[in-house]
PDB file of C-alpha atoms in Angstrom:
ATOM      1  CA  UNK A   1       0.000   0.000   0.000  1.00  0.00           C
ATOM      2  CA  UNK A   2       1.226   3.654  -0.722  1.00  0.00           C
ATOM      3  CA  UNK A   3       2.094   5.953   1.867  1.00  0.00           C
ATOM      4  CA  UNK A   4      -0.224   8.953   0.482  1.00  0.00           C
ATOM      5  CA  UNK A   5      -2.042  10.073   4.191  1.00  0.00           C
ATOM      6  CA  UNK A   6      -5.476   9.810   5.053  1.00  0.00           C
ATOM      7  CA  UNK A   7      -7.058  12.555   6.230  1.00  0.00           C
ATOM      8  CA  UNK A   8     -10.505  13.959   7.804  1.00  0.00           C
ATOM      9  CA  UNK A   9     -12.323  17.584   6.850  1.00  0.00           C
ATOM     10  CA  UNK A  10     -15.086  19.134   6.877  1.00  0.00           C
ATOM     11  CA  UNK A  11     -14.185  20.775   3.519  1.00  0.00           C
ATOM     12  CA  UNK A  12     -14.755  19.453   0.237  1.00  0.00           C
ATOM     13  CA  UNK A  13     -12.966  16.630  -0.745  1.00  0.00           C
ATOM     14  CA  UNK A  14     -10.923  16.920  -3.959  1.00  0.00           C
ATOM     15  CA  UNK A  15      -8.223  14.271  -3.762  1.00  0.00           C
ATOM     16  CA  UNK A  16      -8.252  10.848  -2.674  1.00  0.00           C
ATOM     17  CA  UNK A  17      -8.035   9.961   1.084  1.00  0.00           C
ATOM     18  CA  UNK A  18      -9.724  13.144   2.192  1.00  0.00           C
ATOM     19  CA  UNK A  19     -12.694  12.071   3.955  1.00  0.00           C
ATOM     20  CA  UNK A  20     -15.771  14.598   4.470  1.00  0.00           C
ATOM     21  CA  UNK A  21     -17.271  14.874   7.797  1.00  0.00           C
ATOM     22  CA  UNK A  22     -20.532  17.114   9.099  1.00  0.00           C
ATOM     23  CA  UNK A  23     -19.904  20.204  11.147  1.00  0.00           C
ATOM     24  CA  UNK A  24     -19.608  19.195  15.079  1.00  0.00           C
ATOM     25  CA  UNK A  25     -22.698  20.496  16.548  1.00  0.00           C
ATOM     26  CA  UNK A  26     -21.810  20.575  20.888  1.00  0.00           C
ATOM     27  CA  UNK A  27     -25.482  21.255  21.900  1.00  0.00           C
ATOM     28  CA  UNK A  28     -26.215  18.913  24.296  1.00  0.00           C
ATOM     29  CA  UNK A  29     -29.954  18.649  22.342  1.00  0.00           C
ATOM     30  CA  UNK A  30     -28.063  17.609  19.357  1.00  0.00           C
ATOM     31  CA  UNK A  31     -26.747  14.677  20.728  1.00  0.00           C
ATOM     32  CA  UNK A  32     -27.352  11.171  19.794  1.00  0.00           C
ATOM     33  CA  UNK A  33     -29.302  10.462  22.513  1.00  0.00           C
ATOM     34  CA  UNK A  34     -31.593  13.470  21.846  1.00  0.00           C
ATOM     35  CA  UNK A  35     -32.664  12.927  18.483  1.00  0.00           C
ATOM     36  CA  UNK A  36     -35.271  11.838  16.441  1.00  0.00           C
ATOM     37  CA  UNK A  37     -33.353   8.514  15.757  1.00  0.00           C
ATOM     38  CA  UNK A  38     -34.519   7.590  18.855  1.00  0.00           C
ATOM     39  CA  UNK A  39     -38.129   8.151  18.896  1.00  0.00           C
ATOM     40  CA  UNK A  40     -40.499   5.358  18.179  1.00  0.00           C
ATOM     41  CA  UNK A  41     -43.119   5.600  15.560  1.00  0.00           C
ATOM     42  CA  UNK A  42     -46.148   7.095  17.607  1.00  0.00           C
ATOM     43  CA  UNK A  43     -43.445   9.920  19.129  1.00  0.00           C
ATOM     44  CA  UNK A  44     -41.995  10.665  15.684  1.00  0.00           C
ATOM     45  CA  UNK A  45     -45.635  11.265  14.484  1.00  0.00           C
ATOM     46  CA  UNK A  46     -45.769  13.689  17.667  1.00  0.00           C
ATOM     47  CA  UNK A  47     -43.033  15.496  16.971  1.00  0.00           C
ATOM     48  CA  UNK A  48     -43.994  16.180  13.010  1.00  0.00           C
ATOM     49  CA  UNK A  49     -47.413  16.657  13.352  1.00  0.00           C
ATOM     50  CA  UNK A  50     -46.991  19.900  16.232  1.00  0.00           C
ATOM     51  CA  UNK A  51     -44.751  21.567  14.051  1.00  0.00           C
ATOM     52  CA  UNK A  52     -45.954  25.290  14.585  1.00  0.00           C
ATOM     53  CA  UNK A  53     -44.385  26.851  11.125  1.00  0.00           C
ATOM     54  CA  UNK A  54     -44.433  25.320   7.116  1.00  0.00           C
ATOM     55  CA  UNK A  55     -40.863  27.116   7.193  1.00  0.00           C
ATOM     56  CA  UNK A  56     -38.291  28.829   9.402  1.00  0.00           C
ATOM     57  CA  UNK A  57     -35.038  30.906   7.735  1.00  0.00           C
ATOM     58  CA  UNK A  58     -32.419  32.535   9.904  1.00  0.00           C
ATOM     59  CA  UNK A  59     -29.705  34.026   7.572  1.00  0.00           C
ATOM     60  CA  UNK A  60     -27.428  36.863   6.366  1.00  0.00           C
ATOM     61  CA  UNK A  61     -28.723  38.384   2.945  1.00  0.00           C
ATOM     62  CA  UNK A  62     -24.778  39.639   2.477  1.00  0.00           C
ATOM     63  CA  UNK A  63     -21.913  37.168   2.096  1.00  0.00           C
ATOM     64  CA  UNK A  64     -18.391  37.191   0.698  1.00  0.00           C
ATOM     65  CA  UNK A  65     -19.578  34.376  -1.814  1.00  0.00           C
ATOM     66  CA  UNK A  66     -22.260  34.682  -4.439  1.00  0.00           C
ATOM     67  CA  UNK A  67     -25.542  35.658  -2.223  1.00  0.00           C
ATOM     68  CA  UNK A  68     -28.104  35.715  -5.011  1.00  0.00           C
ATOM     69  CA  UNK A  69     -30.353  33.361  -3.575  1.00  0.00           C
ATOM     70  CA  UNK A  70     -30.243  34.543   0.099  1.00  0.00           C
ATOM     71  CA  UNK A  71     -30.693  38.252  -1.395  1.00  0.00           C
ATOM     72  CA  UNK A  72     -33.254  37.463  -3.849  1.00  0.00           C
ATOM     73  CA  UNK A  73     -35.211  35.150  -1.373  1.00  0.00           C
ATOM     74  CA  UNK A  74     -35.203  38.024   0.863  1.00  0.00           C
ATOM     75  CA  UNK A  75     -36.125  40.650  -1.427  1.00  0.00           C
ATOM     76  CA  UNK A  76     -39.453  38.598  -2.607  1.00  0.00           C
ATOM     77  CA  UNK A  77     -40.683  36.824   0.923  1.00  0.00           C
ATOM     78  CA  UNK A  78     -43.516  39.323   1.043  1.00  0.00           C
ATOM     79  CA  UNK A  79     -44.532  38.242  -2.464  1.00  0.00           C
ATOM     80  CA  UNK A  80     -44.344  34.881  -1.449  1.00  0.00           C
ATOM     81  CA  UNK A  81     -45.537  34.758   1.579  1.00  0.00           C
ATOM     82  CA  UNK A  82     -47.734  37.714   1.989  1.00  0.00           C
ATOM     83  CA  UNK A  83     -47.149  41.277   2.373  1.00  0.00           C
ATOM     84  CA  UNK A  84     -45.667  42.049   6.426  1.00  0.00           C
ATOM     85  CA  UNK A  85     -43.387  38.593   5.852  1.00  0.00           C
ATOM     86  CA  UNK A  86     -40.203  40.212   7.116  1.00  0.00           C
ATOM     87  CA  UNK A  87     -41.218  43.477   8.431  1.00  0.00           C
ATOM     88  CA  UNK A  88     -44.109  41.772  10.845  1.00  0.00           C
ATOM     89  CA  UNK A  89     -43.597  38.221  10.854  1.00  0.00           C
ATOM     90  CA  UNK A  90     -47.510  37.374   9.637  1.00  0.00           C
ATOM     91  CA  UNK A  91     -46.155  35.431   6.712  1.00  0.00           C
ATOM     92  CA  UNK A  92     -47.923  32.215   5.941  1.00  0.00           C
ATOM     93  CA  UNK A  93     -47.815  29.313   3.408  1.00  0.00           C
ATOM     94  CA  UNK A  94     -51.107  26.638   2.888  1.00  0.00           C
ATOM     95  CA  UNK A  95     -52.161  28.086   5.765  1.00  0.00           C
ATOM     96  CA  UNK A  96     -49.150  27.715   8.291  1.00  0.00           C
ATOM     97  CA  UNK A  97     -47.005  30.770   9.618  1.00  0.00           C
ATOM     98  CA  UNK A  98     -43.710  31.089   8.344  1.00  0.00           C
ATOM     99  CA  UNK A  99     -40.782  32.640  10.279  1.00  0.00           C
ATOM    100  CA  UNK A 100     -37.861  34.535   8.261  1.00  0.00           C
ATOM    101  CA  UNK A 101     -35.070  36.570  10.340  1.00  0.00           C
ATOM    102  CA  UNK A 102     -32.510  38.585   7.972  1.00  0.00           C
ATOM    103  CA  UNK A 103     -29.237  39.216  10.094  1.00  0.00           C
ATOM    104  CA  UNK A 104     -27.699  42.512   9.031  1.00  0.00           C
ATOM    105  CA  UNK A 105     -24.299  41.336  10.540  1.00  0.00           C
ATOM    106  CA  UNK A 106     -22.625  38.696   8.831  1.00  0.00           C
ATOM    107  CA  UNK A 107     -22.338  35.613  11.243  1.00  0.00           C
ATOM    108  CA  UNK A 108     -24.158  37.128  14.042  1.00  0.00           C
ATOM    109  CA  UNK A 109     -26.696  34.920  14.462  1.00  0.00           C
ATOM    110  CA  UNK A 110     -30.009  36.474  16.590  1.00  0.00           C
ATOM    111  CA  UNK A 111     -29.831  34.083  19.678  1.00  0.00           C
ATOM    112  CA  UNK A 112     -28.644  30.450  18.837  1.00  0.00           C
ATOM    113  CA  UNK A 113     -31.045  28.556  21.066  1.00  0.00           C
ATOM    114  CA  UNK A 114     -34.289  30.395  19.276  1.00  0.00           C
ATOM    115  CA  UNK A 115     -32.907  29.407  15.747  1.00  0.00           C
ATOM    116  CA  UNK A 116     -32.675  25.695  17.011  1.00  0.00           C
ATOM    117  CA  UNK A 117     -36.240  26.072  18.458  1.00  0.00           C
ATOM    118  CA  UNK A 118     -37.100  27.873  15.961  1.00  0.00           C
ATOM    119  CA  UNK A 119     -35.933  25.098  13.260  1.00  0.00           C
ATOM    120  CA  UNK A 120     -37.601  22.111  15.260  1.00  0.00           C
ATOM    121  CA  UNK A 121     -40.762  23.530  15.026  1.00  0.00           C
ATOM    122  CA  UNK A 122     -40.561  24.176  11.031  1.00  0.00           C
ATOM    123  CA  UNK A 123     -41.483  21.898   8.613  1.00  0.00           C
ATOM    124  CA  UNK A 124     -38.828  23.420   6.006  1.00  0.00           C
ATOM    125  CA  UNK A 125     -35.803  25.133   6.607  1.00  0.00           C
ATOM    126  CA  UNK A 126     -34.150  26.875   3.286  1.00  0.00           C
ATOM    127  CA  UNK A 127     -30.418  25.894   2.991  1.00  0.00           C
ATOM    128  CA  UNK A 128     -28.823  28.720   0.452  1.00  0.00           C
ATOM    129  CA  UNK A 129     -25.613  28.771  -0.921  1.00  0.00           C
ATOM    130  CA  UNK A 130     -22.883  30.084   1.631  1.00  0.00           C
ATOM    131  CA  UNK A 131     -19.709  31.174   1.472  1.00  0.00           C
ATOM    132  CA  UNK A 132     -18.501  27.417   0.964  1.00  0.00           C
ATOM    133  CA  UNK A 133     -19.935  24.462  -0.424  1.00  0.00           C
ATOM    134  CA  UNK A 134     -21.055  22.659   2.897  1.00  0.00           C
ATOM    135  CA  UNK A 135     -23.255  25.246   5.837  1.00  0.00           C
ATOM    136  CA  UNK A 136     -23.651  24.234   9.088  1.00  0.00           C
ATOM    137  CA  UNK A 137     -27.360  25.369   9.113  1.00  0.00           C
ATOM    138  CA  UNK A 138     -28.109  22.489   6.865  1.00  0.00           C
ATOM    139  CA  UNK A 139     -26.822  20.014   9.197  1.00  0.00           C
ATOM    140  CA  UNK A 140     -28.408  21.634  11.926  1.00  0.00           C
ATOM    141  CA  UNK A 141     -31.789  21.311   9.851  1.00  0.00           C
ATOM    142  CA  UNK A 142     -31.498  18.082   9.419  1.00  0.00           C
ATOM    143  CA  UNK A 143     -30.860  17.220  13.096  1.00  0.00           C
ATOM    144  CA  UNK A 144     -33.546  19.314  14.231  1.00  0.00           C
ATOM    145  CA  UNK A 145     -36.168  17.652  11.929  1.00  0.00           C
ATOM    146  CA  UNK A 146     -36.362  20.364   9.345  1.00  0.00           C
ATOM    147  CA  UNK A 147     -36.244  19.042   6.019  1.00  0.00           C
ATOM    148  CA  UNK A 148     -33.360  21.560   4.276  1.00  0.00           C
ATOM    149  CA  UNK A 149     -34.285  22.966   1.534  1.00  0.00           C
ATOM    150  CA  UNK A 150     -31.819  24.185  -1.069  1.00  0.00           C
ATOM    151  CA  UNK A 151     -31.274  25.212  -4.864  1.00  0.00           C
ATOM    152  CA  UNK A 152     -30.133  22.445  -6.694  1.00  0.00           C
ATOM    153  CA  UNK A 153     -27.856  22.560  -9.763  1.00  0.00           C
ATOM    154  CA  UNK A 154     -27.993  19.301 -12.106  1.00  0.00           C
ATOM    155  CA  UNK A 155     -25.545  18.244 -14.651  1.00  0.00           C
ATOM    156  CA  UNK A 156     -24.502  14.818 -17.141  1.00  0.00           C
ATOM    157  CA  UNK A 157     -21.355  13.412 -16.933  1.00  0.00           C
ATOM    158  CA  UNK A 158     -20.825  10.065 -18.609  1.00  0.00           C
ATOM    159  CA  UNK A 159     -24.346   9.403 -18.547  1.00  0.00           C
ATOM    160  CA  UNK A 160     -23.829  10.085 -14.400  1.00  0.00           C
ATOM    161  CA  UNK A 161     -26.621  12.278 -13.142  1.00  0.00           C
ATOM    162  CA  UNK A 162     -24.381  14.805 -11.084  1.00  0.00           C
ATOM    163  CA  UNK A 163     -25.971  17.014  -8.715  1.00  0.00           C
ATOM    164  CA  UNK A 164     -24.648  20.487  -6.532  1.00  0.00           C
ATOM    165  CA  UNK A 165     -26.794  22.340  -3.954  1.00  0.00           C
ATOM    166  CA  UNK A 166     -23.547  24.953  -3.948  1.00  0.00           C
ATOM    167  CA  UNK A 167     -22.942  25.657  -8.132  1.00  0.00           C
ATOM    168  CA  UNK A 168     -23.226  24.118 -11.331  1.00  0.00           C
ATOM    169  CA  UNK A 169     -19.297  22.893 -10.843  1.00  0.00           C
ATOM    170  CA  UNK A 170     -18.386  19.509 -10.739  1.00  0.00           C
ATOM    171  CA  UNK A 171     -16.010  20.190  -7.838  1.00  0.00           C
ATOM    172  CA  UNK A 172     -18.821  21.442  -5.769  1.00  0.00           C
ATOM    173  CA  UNK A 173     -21.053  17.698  -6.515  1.00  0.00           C
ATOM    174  CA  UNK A 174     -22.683  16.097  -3.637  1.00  0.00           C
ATOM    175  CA  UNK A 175     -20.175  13.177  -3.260  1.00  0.00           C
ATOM    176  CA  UNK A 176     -17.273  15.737  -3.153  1.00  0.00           C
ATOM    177  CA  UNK A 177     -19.012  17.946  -0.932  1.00  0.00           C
ATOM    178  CA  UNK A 178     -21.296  15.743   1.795  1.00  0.00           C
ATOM    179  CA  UNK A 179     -19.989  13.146   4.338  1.00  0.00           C
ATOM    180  CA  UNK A 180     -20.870   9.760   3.406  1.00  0.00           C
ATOM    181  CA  UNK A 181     -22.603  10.618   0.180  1.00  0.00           C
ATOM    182  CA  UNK A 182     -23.903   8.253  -2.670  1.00  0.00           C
ATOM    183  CA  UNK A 183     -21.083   8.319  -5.291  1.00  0.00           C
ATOM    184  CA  UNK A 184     -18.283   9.055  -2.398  1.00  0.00           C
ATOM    185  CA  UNK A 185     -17.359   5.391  -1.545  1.00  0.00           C
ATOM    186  CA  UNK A 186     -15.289   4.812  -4.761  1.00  0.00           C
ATOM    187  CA  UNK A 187     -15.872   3.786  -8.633  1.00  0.00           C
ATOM    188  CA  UNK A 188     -16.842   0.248  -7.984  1.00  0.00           C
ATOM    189  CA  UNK A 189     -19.545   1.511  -5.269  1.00  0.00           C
ATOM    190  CA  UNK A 190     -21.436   4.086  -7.428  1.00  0.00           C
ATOM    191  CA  UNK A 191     -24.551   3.505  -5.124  1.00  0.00           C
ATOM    192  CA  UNK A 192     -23.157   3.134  -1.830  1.00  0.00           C
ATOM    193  CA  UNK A 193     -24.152   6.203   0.693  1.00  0.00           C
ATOM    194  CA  UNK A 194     -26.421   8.461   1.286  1.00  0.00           C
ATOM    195  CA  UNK A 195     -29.344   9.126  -1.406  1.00  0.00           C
ATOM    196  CA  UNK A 196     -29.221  13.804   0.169  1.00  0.00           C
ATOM    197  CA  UNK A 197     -32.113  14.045  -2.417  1.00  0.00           C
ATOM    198  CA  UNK A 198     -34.233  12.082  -0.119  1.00  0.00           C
ATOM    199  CA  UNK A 199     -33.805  13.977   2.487  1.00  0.00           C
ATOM    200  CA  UNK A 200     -34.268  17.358   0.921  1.00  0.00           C
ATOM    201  CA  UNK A 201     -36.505  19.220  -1.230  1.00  0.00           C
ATOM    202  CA  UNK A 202     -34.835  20.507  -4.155  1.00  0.00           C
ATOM    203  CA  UNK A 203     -35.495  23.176  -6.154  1.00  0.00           C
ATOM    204  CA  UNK A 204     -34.310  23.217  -9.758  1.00  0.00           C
ATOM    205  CA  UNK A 205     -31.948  26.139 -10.369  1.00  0.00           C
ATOM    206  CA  UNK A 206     -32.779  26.147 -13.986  1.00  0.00           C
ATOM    207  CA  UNK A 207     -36.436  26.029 -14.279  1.00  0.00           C
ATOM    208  CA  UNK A 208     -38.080  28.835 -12.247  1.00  0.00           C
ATOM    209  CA  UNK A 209     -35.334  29.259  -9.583  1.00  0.00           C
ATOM    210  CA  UNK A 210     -36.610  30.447  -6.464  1.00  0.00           C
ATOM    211  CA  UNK A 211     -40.086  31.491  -7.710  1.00  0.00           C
ATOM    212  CA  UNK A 212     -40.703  27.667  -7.618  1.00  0.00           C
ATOM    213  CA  UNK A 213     -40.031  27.637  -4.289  1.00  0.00           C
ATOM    214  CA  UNK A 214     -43.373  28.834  -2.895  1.00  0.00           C
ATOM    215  CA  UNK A 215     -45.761  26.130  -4.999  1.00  0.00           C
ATOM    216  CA  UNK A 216     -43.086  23.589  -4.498  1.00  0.00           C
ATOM    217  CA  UNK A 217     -43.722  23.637  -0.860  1.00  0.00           C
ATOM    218  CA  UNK A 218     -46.983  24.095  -0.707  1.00  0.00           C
ATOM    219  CA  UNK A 219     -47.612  20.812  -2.585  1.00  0.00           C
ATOM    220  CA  UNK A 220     -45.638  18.420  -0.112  1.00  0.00           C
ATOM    221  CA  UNK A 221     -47.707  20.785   2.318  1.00  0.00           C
ATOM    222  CA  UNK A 222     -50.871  19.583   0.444  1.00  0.00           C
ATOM    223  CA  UNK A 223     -49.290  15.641   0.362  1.00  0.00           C
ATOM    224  CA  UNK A 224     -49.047  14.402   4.262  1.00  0.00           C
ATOM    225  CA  UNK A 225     -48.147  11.286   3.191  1.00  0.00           C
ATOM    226  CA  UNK A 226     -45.215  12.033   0.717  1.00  0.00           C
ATOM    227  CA  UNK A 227     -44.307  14.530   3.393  1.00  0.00           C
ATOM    228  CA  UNK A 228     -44.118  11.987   6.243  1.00  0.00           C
ATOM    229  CA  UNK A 229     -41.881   9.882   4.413  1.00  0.00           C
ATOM    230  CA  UNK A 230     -39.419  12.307   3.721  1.00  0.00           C
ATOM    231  CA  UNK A 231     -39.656  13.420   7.326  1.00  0.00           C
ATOM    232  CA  UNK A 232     -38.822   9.628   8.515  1.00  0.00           C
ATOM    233  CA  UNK A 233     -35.787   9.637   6.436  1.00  0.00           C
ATOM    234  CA  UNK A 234     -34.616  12.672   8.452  1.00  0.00           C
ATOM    235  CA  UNK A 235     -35.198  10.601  11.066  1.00  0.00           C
ATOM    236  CA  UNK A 236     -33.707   7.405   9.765  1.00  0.00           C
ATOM    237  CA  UNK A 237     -29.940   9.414   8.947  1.00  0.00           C
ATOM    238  CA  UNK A 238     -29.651  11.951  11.976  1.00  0.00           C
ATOM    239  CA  UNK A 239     -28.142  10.294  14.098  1.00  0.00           C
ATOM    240  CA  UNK A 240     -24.985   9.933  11.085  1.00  0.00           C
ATOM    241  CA  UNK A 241     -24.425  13.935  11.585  1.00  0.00           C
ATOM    242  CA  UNK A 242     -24.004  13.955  15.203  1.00  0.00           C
ATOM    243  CA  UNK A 243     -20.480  13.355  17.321  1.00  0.00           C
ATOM    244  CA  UNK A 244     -21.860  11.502  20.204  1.00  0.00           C
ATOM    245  CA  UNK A 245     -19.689  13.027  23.284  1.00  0.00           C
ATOM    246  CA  UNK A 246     -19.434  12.061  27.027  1.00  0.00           C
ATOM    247  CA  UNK A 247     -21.961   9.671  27.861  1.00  0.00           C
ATOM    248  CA  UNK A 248     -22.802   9.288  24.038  1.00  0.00           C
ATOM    249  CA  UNK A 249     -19.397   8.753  22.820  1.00  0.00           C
ATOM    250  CA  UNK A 250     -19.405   5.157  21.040  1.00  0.00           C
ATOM    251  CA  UNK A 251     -22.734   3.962  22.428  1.00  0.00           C
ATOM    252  CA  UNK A 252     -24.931   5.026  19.210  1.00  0.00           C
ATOM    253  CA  UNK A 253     -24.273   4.405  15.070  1.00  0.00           C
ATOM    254  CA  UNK A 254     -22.900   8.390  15.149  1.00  0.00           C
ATOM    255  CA  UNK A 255     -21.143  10.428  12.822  1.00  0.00           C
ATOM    256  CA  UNK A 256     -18.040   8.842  14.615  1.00  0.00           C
ATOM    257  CA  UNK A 257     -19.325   5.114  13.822  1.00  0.00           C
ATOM    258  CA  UNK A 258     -19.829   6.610  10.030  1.00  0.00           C
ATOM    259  CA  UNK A 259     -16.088   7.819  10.137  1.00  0.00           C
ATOM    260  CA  UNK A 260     -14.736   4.233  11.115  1.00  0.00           C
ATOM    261  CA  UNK A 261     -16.882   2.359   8.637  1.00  0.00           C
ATOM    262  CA  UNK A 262     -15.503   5.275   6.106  1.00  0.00           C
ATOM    263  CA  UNK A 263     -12.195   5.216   6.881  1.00  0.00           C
ATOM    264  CA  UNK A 264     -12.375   0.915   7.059  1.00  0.00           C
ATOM    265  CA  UNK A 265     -13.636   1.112   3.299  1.00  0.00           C
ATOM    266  CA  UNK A 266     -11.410   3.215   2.122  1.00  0.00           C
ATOM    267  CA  UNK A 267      -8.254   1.262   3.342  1.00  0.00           C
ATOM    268  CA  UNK A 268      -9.870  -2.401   1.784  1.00  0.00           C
ATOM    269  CA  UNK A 269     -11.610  -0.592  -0.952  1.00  0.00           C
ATOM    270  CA  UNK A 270     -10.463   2.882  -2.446  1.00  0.00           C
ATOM    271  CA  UNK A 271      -6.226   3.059  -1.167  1.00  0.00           C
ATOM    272  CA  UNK A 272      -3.958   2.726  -4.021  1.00  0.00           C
ATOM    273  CA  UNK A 273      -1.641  -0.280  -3.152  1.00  0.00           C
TER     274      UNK A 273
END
């Protein structure tokens, strides 16, 4: 076997033997214990059906990167949502209140606790392109039981569907960008990993861009079914973006238990001998 290193990021991964890993989230209710993992079936129906708001945004409009979609989103929530969105908070969509906080400040989020309150009692929480490929807010989504939802740019590439929730660049696709992502495990495991696109609602980039956004939602709104499903896949992956610590460190399948089985594949399967 070669001696090229292994190593462990939370960046993008662009060469062989980096390995992606979430954001480490150190709220103790985003631990494995805590999460929705962990709820039985008539408790997981409790928790989704008393969601309070169809969507919940807490975001800077202004970023080094491209901010189109944060900017434009913000610019056109009263037309989507009804006229007082930002300015009053009596937004609504099918029927439900939605909750959108613009911080002026870059990175100075308006109380951390509300946001994750705030997220756990949304059915959707929009994920926009950030200043790199991966944001912490959609991990946090996704452990709080809001179903992310982003702007998704699709491409071909030897008859490959390719996908990017960041731009339409093929260094920015989901396996390069996601921890344990389909298409991340190596050539000869094309469908090994996570299927994101089940656990997300994309909105196609090149069709109606964010105007789609509004009547996309409001149809899984309109579909509880279809919407519980994707809600129990939330549930199904959590616990895979959270570092059990303390009393949870190596007693759940974690995003430390992902990392092992990871790295172990990638020394049998993927390192050049």
């Amino acid at each position: 076997m070669s001696d090229q290193s292994l190593t462990v990021d939370r960046l993008p991964s662009y060469h062989p033997g980096q390995l992606v890993v979430p954001y480490v989230n150190t709220n103790a209710e985003y631990q494995p214990d805590k999460l929705i993992s962990n709820m039985n079936p008539v408790e997981l129906d409790r928790f989704f059906s008393e969601k309070r708001y169809a969507l919940a945004a807490v975001f800077a409009a202004k970023i080094s990167g491209n901010g189109y979609a944060r900017k434009e989103f913000a610019e056109k929530a009263d037309s989507y949502f009804g006229n007082g969105t930002l300015l009053h908070n009596n937004g609504t969509l099918a029927g439900m209140p939605v909750e959108i906080i613009v911080i002026q400040e870059r990175r100075k989020m308006v109380g951390e606790a509300h946001t994750m309150q705030l997220y756990r009692e949304s059915m959707f929480c929009p994920s926009f392109r950030g200043d790199t490929p991966d944001q912490k807010r959609f991990f946090d989504a996704i452990l709080s039981g809001c179903i992310p939802v982003v702007m998704a740019h699709y491409w071909n590439d030897d008859d490959k569907n390719k996908t990017s929730y960041f731009a339409p660049a093929k260094n920015a696709a989901l396996s390069n960008v996601y921890p344990w992502a389909k298409g991340s495990f190596g050539q000869k495991y094309p469908n090994m990993g996570i299927d994101y696109s089940e656990l997300v609602i994309e909105i196609n980039e090149k069709d109606c861009g964010l105007d789609c956004l509004p009547t996309t939602l409001e149809r899984w709104l309109k579909d509880p079914a279809a919407l519980r499903e994707k809600q129990k896949q939330l549930a199904k992956f959590a616990r895979l973006f959270s570092f059990g610590m303390k009393d949870n460190a190596f007693q759940y399948v974690d995003a430390m238990a992902a990392l092992l089985v990871r790295t172990r594949h990638y020394v049998l399967h993927e390192a050049p001998l």
